[in-house]
Structure formats: structure tokens, C-alpha cells
Amino acid sequence: MNTLTVNLHLMMVSFYRPNSERFKIIMEAGAFPSDQYAVETQVRWHGYDPAEAIVEVAPRPGEALLHTEDILAAIEQHGAQTALVLFAGLNYYTGQVYDMPAITAAGHRVGAYVGFDLAHAAGNVPLHLHDWGVDFAVWCTYKYINSGPGAPSGAFVHAKHGNNNQIPRFAGWWGHNEERRFLMEKGFDPIPGAAGWQLSNAPILAYAPMRASHDLFLEAGMPALRAKSENLTAYLEFLIDSLNTDKRRFDIITPRDPAQRGAQLSFLTGPAGKQLFDYLTQNGVICDWREHNLPGEKGEKAGVIRIAPTPMYNSFEDVWRFADLLAKANV
Ligand SMILES: Cc1ncc(COP(=O)(O)O)c(C=O)c1O
């Protein structure tokens, strides 16, 4: 339903209900900008100051990745004042998969709700949201789920909340009891589960590629896709590492542990990164370039190239061809 940022706002209406004692949101530093804007404006809308209410967990100096123990320590430290813990499942920039079960358990220990933005995790890494006890999650379907920009987003609400029709929410007719929807009567009666958070009737044309993609996922199965994904990414890692010489380095910042990453490697490029990205694009590689510096990134104006060998449609040969282009790059 809707798009990701809309769903994030809808979920925060239900799961970020601050009061003078509990008003903080703990999140990762450098979260995707739309999430930052959503959080900042929710905090302001409730009358709190983002500088006080938003706690960002940052990498240690000189590092790119977050330590789980630092996330858990922040939750512990701000626990009594924390209303919501909100993290990505997989950080879009570094490719790091956060320890969702540990973060969820820590958030619940201090009495906070815990939600995840799974934009880069859905269709990419194994997820067991119900078993982990996650309160809510949102994701878009135009990355690994192949639906195209602006296609409908997803939302998960844990059954312990989904069946509670008293939970505050912003409602619309598409979330109302399906049997009675067209009776046009007063009194909102939510459909149990996340479906009860739907607002409007469905964009059927935009659902078509999503449906086709879901059919392919069901046919291939996540375990097979994940197995190929781990191998493809490991092969890419091996090839990139083998290009490093005394003169030239492609420093991979994505975790080396396959359990802590999906189908993505991000590597630092140094000053000529944008030219390298343009050369790759001109040679038919669709990857991504970010100027943005993490604290401690090397080199003047260092940037990051993100490359995602997607198991649904990328082959080992594609990965080899990419590394071959990288080896031949003149920049
Ligand atoms: C992590 C994350 N959050 C939010 C968004 C924004 O999604 P939407 O345009 O559907 O609101 C994106 C889009 O790329 C994203 O990657």
C-alpha cells in the first residue's frame, strides 16, 4: 500500500506516541534521507525538539560499520526515555545488515516499540519479523522486488498489534472490514493485521509487475535465491580484492561476513570515483555513486560505488565482466 515514506509515517502514527517521559527515537546515523525527514517531522509535529529527541548511533571514528554492541548500549543508555527504536534492516550505503533480533529484544527490554525500514532488505536477505517480535516494518518493492519506482510499498504489523482494533491509527476505507466496506456506514472497523492500515483503493496497474515478481520469488524460493546471492557477492568480493595493488585500492566497506550483508558491495574509490562510475555506466554497468563521506573515509572527496549482483537476474559472468571493466579502467 502507498509508498515507503507514507507507510513509515502511518506506522509512526501508531507506534511513535511520545510523552514527556518517553519521547526519543533511536536510529542509525546516516539513515536514508527520507527516513530522517519523516522522523524529524514526526518529532516536531508532536512538539519535541529533534536535537533532543533523535538519538543517532554512529560508527566509531575511522570506521564505516556499526557495532551491534554500540547500538545495544545506546538503547540501554536512553532506554527510559525511548519511545521508538527505528533502524534500517540493511543500511543502503554500507550494505550492512543490522542484527534485527538483538535490536528488537533490546528495544523491548526498555519498553520501546521497534520498527525497521526494509527497503534494501526485502527480497534480499532472510527476514523472520514475526518470530523476532518486530512491532512494525515497511519496505518498497522497487529494489529487489522489481516493481519499478513508485510501485506500492509493503508494511508489516506484528499480530500482537494487528489484531488490536484500539491501537491509534490514521484510517481510510480500504482498511475497513471488507464485507461491509461498500455499505458506506459510520464507524471504522479495521481489517485484522497490517491490511487494517490501508487507506485507499489499490493502484492495480502498479500492482501488476509486483504480482509477476512475487510469482517469480515463490517459484525460485528465497533459500535458493539467498544461496546464489551469497556466492555471487563472494565472487564479486574475491575479484575486487584481487584488483588491489600498491598503486590502486578498492576498499570494500560492506561487512566481510556473508551473514551481515546481502547482494551488495560498497567500495571506496578515492578522488576519481565519479569518473570511474561514469566509465562503468558508459560500458553498460548499472551501479550507484554516492559523494557522501562517512566519517573517516579516505581521500579527498572520496565516494562510494555500490554494486548489487542480484541473484534473480545477474549471472557469475556479469560479475566477471564488471570486474574486468574495473581492471581495465583508466581512472
Ligand atoms: C531506505 C529507504 N527509505 C525510504 C525510501 C523512500 O521510498 P519512497 O520514495 O517509496 O517513499 C527509500 C528509497 O529508495 C529507501 O531506500
Coordinates of C-alpha atoms and ligand atoms in Angstrom, one line a residue:
M1 CA 0.0 0.0 0.0
N2 CA 1.1 3.6 -0.6
T3 CA 4.8 4.3 -0.8
L4 CA 7.5 3.7 1.7
T5 CA 7.7 7.1 3.4
V6 CA 3.9 7.3 3.6
N7 CA 3.9 3.9 5.3
L8 CA 6.6 5.0 7.7
H9 CA 4.5 8.0 8.7
L10 CA 1.4 5.8 9.1
M11 CA 3.4 3.3 11.3
M12 CA 4.8 6.2 13.4
V13 CA 1.3 7.5 14.0
S14 CA 0.6 4.2 15.7
F15 CA 4.0 3.3 17.2
Y16 CA 5.6 6.7 18.0
R17 CA 3.3 8.2 20.6
P18 CA 5.7 10.2 22.7
N19 CA 5.0 11.7 26.2
S20 CA 7.1 13.9 28.4
E21 CA 8.9 10.9 29.8
R22 CA 9.3 8.8 26.6
F23 CA 9.9 10.8 23.5
K24 CA 13.2 9.6 22.0
I25 CA 13.7 7.8 18.8
I26 CA 17.0 5.8 18.4
M27 CA 18.1 5.3 14.8
E28 CA 21.3 4.8 12.8
A29 CA 23.4 7.9 11.8
G30 CA 23.3 8.3 8.0
A31 CA 19.9 6.7 7.6
F32 CA 18.3 7.2 4.2
P33 CA 17.3 10.9 4.0
S34 CA 13.5 10.3 3.6
D35 CA 13.6 8.3 6.9
Q36 CA 15.5 11.2 8.5
Y37 CA 12.9 13.7 7.3
A38 CA 10.0 11.5 8.4
V39 CA 11.4 11.1 11.9
E40 CA 12.4 14.8 12.2
T41 CA 9.0 16.0 11.2
Q42 CA 7.1 13.5 13.4
V43 CA 9.1 14.6 16.4
R44 CA 8.4 18.3 15.6
W45 CA 4.7 17.5 15.0
H46 CA 4.5 16.1 18.5
G47 CA 6.1 19.3 19.8
Y48 CA 9.5 17.9 20.6
D49 CA 13.0 19.1 19.6
P50 CA 14.7 16.8 17.1
A51 CA 18.1 17.7 18.7
E52 CA 16.9 16.2 22.0
A53 CA 14.5 13.5 20.8
I54 CA 16.6 11.9 18.0
V55 CA 19.5 9.7 19.1
E56 CA 21.7 8.6 16.2
V57 CA 24.1 5.7 16.6
A58 CA 27.2 6.4 14.6
P59 CA 30.2 4.3 13.5
R60 CA 33.3 4.6 15.7
P61 CA 35.9 7.1 14.5
G62 CA 37.6 5.8 11.3
E63 CA 35.1 3.0 10.8
A64 CA 32.2 2.7 8.4
L65 CA 30.1 0.0 10.1
L66 CA 28.1 0.0 13.3
H67 CA 28.9 -2.4 16.1
T68 CA 25.9 -4.2 17.5
E69 CA 27.2 -3.6 21.0
D70 CA 27.1 0.2 20.4
I71 CA 23.5 0.0 19.2
L72 CA 22.5 -2.0 22.2
A73 CA 24.4 0.3 24.5
A74 CA 22.6 3.4 23.1
I75 CA 19.2 1.6 23.6
E76 CA 20.2 0.8 27.2
Q77 CA 21.5 4.3 27.9
H78 CA 18.4 6.1 26.6
G79 CA 16.0 3.3 27.4
A80 CA 13.7 5.0 30.0
Q81 CA 13.2 7.9 27.6
T82 CA 12.9 5.9 24.4
A83 CA 9.6 5.6 22.6
L84 CA 10.8 4.0 19.4
V85 CA 13.8 2.2 18.0
L86 CA 13.9 2.6 14.3
F87 CA 16.6 1.1 12.1
A88 CA 17.1 0.0 8.5
G89 CA 17.3 -3.8 8.2
L90 CA 20.2 -3.2 5.7
N91 CA 21.9 0.1 5.5
Y92 CA 21.6 1.4 1.9
Y93 CA 25.1 3.0 1.9
T94 CA 27.4 0.4 3.5
G95 CA 25.3 -2.7 2.8
Q96 CA 25.5 -3.7 6.5
V97 CA 22.7 -5.9 7.8
Y98 CA 21.9 -5.0 11.3
D99 CA 21.2 -7.6 14.0
M100 CA 17.4 -7.2 13.9
P101 CA 16.6 -9.9 16.6
A102 CA 19.1 -8.3 19.0
I103 CA 17.9 -4.8 18.4
T104 CA 14.3 -5.8 18.8
A105 CA 14.9 -7.7 22.1
A106 CA 16.9 -4.7 23.4
G107 CA 14.2 -2.2 22.4
H108 CA 11.5 -4.3 24.1
R109 CA 13.6 -4.7 27.2
V110 CA 13.5 -0.9 27.8
G111 CA 9.8 -0.8 26.9
A112 CA 10.1 0.8 23.5
Y113 CA 8.5 -0.2 20.2
V114 CA 10.9 -1.4 17.5
G115 CA 10.4 -0.9 13.7
F116 CA 12.6 -1.5 10.6
D117 CA 12.8 0.1 7.2
L118 CA 13.5 -2.9 5.0
A119 CA 13.8 -1.1 1.6
H120 CA 17.1 -2.8 1.0
A121 CA 16.5 -6.0 2.8
A122 CA 13.1 -7.1 1.4
G123 CA 13.7 -9.8 -1.3
N124 CA 17.4 -9.7 -0.5
V125 CA 18.1 -11.2 2.9
P126 CA 16.2 -13.7 5.1
L127 CA 13.6 -12.0 7.4
H128 CA 11.6 -13.5 10.2
L129 CA 9.8 -10.4 11.5
H130 CA 7.1 -12.3 13.4
D131 CA 9.4 -14.7 15.2
W132 CA 11.8 -11.8 16.1
G133 CA 8.8 -9.9 17.6
V134 CA 9.3 -6.8 15.5
D135 CA 6.5 -4.4 16.1
F136 CA 6.3 -3.0 12.5
A137 CA 8.3 -2.8 9.3
V138 CA 8.0 -1.0 6.0
W139 CA 9.7 -1.6 2.6
C140 CA 9.4 -0.6 -1.0
T141 CA 9.1 -3.1 -3.8
Y142 CA 11.2 -1.3 -6.4
K143 CA 14.5 -2.6 -5.4
Y144 CA 15.0 -6.4 -5.1
I145 CA 11.2 -6.9 -5.7
N146 CA 11.5 -5.4 -9.2
S147 CA 8.3 -3.4 -9.4
G148 CA 9.6 -0.1 -10.7
P149 CA 9.9 3.3 -9.0
G150 CA 6.7 4.5 -7.2
A151 CA 5.2 1.0 -7.1
P152 CA 3.3 0.1 -3.9
S153 CA 5.2 -0.3 -0.7
G154 CA 4.8 -3.0 2.0
A155 CA 4.0 -2.9 5.6
F156 CA 4.2 -5.4 8.4
V157 CA 2.4 -5.1 11.7
H158 CA 3.0 -7.8 14.3
A159 CA 0.0 -9.9 15.1
K160 CA 0.1 -8.7 18.7
H161 CA -0.9 -5.2 17.4
G162 CA -2.6 -6.1 14.2
N163 CA -5.5 -7.7 16.0
N164 CA -5.9 -4.8 18.4
N165 CA -8.5 -2.6 16.9
Q166 CA -8.0 0.0 19.6
I167 CA -4.5 0.9 18.5
P168 CA -4.4 4.6 17.3
R169 CA -4.0 5.0 13.6
F170 CA -5.0 7.1 10.6
A171 CA -7.6 5.2 8.7
G172 CA -9.3 5.1 5.3
W173 CA -12.0 3.0 3.7
W174 CA -9.6 0.3 2.3
G175 CA -8.6 -0.6 5.9
H176 CA -12.3 -1.1 6.9
N177 CA -14.0 -4.5 7.2
E178 CA -14.1 -5.8 3.6
E179 CA -17.5 -7.4 4.0
R180 CA -19.0 -4.0 4.9
R181 CA -16.8 -1.6 3.0
F182 CA -19.5 -0.7 0.4
L183 CA -22.3 -0.3 3.0
M184 CA -20.9 3.2 3.4
E185 CA -21.7 3.2 7.1
K186 CA -20.1 5.2 10.0
G187 CA -17.6 3.7 12.5
F188 CA -14.2 2.4 11.4
D189 CA -13.9 -1.4 11.8
P190 CA -10.3 -2.3 10.9
I191 CA -9.4 -5.5 9.0
P192 CA -7.1 -7.5 11.3
G193 CA -3.4 -7.3 10.6
A194 CA -1.4 -4.8 8.5
A195 CA -4.3 -4.7 6.0
G196 CA -6.2 -2.6 8.5
W197 CA -3.7 0.2 8.0
Q198 CA -4.6 0.6 4.3
L199 CA -6.1 3.9 3.3
S200 CA -7.1 3.9 -0.3
N201 CA -8.1 1.6 -3.1
A202 CA -5.3 -0.2 -4.8
P203 CA -3.3 1.0 -7.9
I204 CA -4.0 -2.1 -9.9
L205 CA -1.6 -1.2 -12.8
A206 CA 1.2 -0.6 -10.4
Y207 CA 0.5 -4.0 -8.7
A208 CA 0.9 -5.9 -12.0
P209 CA 4.8 -6.0 -12.0
M210 CA 4.7 -6.7 -8.3
R211 CA 2.5 -9.7 -8.7
A212 CA 4.7 -11.0 -11.6
S213 CA 7.8 -10.5 -9.4
H214 CA 6.2 -12.2 -6.4
D215 CA 5.3 -15.2 -8.6
L216 CA 9.0 -15.5 -9.6
F217 CA 10.1 -15.3 -6.0
L218 CA 7.7 -18.0 -5.0
E219 CA 8.9 -20.2 -7.9
A220 CA 12.6 -19.7 -7.1
G221 CA 12.2 -19.6 -3.3
M222 CA 14.2 -17.4 -1.0
P223 CA 16.6 -20.1 0.1
A224 CA 17.8 -20.7 -3.4
L225 CA 18.0 -17.0 -4.2
R226 CA 19.9 -16.4 -1.0
A227 CA 22.3 -19.2 -1.7
K228 CA 23.1 -17.8 -5.2
S229 CA 23.3 -14.3 -3.8
E230 CA 25.9 -15.3 -1.2
N231 CA 28.0 -16.9 -3.9
L232 CA 27.6 -14.1 -6.4
T233 CA 28.6 -11.5 -3.8
A234 CA 31.5 -13.6 -2.5
Y235 CA 32.8 -14.0 -6.1
L236 CA 32.5 -10.2 -6.6
E237 CA 34.4 -9.6 -3.4
F238 CA 37.1 -12.0 -4.5
L239 CA 37.5 -10.3 -7.9
I240 CA 37.5 -6.8 -6.4
D241 CA 40.1 -7.7 -3.8
S242 CA 42.3 -9.3 -6.4
L243 CA 42.5 -5.9 -8.2
N244 CA 44.1 -4.2 -5.3
T245 CA 47.7 -3.3 -5.9
D246 CA 50.2 -1.0 -4.3
K247 CA 49.0 1.8 -6.5
R248 CA 45.3 1.3 -6.6
R249 CA 42.8 0.2 -3.9
F250 CA 39.1 -0.5 -3.9
D251 CA 38.3 -0.7 -0.2
I252 CA 35.2 -2.6 0.4
I253 CA 33.3 -1.2 3.4
T254 CA 30.5 -3.7 3.3
P255 CA 30.8 -6.4 6.0
R256 CA 33.1 -9.4 5.0
D257 CA 30.8 -11.8 6.9
P258 CA 28.1 -13.1 4.4
A259 CA 25.6 -13.2 7.3
Q260 CA 25.9 -9.4 7.7
R261 CA 25.3 -8.4 4.1
G262 CA 23.0 -9.0 1.2
A263 CA 23.5 -8.8 -2.6
Q264 CA 25.6 -5.6 -2.4
L265 CA 29.2 -4.4 -2.1
S266 CA 30.1 -0.8 -1.5
F267 CA 33.7 0.2 -2.1
L268 CA 35.6 3.4 -1.6
T269 CA 37.0 4.9 -4.8
G270 CA 39.2 7.9 -3.9
P271 CA 39.2 11.2 -5.8
A272 CA 38.5 9.8 -9.3
G273 CA 35.4 7.9 -8.2
K274 CA 32.9 9.8 -10.2
Q275 CA 34.9 9.3 -13.4
L276 CA 35.1 5.6 -12.6
F277 CA 31.4 5.5 -12.1
D278 CA 30.8 7.3 -15.4
Y279 CA 33.1 4.9 -17.2
L280 CA 31.2 1.9 -15.8
T281 CA 27.9 3.4 -16.8
Q282 CA 29.1 4.0 -20.3
N283 CA 30.1 0.4 -20.5
G284 CA 26.7 -0.9 -19.6
V285 CA 27.0 -1.4 -15.8
I286 CA 24.1 -0.1 -13.7
C287 CA 25.6 0.7 -10.4
D288 CA 25.4 3.6 -8.0
W289 CA 27.6 6.5 -7.0
R290 CA 27.5 8.5 -3.7
E291 CA 29.5 11.6 -3.0
H292 CA 28.7 11.5 0.6
N293 CA 31.6 11.0 3.0
L294 CA 31.4 8.8 6.0
P295 CA 33.4 9.9 9.0
G296 CA 36.9 8.5 8.5
E297 CA 36.6 7.8 4.8
K298 CA 39.9 8.1 3.0
G299 CA 40.9 10.5 0.3
E300 CA 39.8 13.9 -0.8
K301 CA 36.2 13.8 -1.9
A302 CA 36.2 10.0 -1.6
G303 CA 32.9 8.5 -2.7
V304 CA 31.4 5.1 -2.8
I305 CA 30.3 2.9 -5.6
R306 CA 27.6 0.4 -4.8
I307 CA 27.2 -2.6 -6.9
A308 CA 24.4 -5.2 -6.4
P309 CA 24.7 -8.6 -8.1
T310 CA 21.1 -9.6 -7.8
P311 CA 20.5 -13.3 -7.9
M312 CA 17.2 -13.1 -9.7
Y313 CA 18.8 -11.9 -12.9
N314 CA 22.5 -11.4 -12.6
S315 CA 25.0 -14.2 -13.5
F316 CA 28.5 -15.0 -12.5
E317 CA 29.6 -13.9 -15.9
D318 CA 28.0 -10.5 -15.3
V319 CA 30.1 -10.2 -12.1
W320 CA 33.3 -11.3 -14.1
R321 CA 32.6 -8.7 -16.8
F322 CA 32.2 -6.0 -14.2
A323 CA 35.5 -6.9 -12.6
D324 CA 37.1 -7.0 -16.0
L325 CA 35.9 -3.5 -16.7
L326 CA 37.1 -2.3 -13.3
A327 CA 40.6 -3.8 -14.1
K328 CA 40.7 -2.0 -17.4
A329 CA 39.6 1.3 -16.1
N330 CA 41.9 4.2 -16.8
V331 CA 40.8 6.3 -13.9
Ligands
LIG1 C1 15.8 3.2 3.0 C2 14.8 3.9 2.2 N1 13.9 4.6 2.8 C3 12.9 5.4 2.1 C4 13.0 5.4 0.7 C5 12.0 6.2 0.0 O1 11.0 5.5 -0.6 P1 9.6 6.2 -1.2 O2 10.0 7.1 -2.3 O3 8.8 5.0 -1.6 O4 9.0 6.9 0.0 C6 13.9 4.7 0.0 C7 14.0 4.8 -1.4 O5 15.0 4.5 -2.1 C8 14.9 3.9 0.8 O6 15.9 3.3 0.2

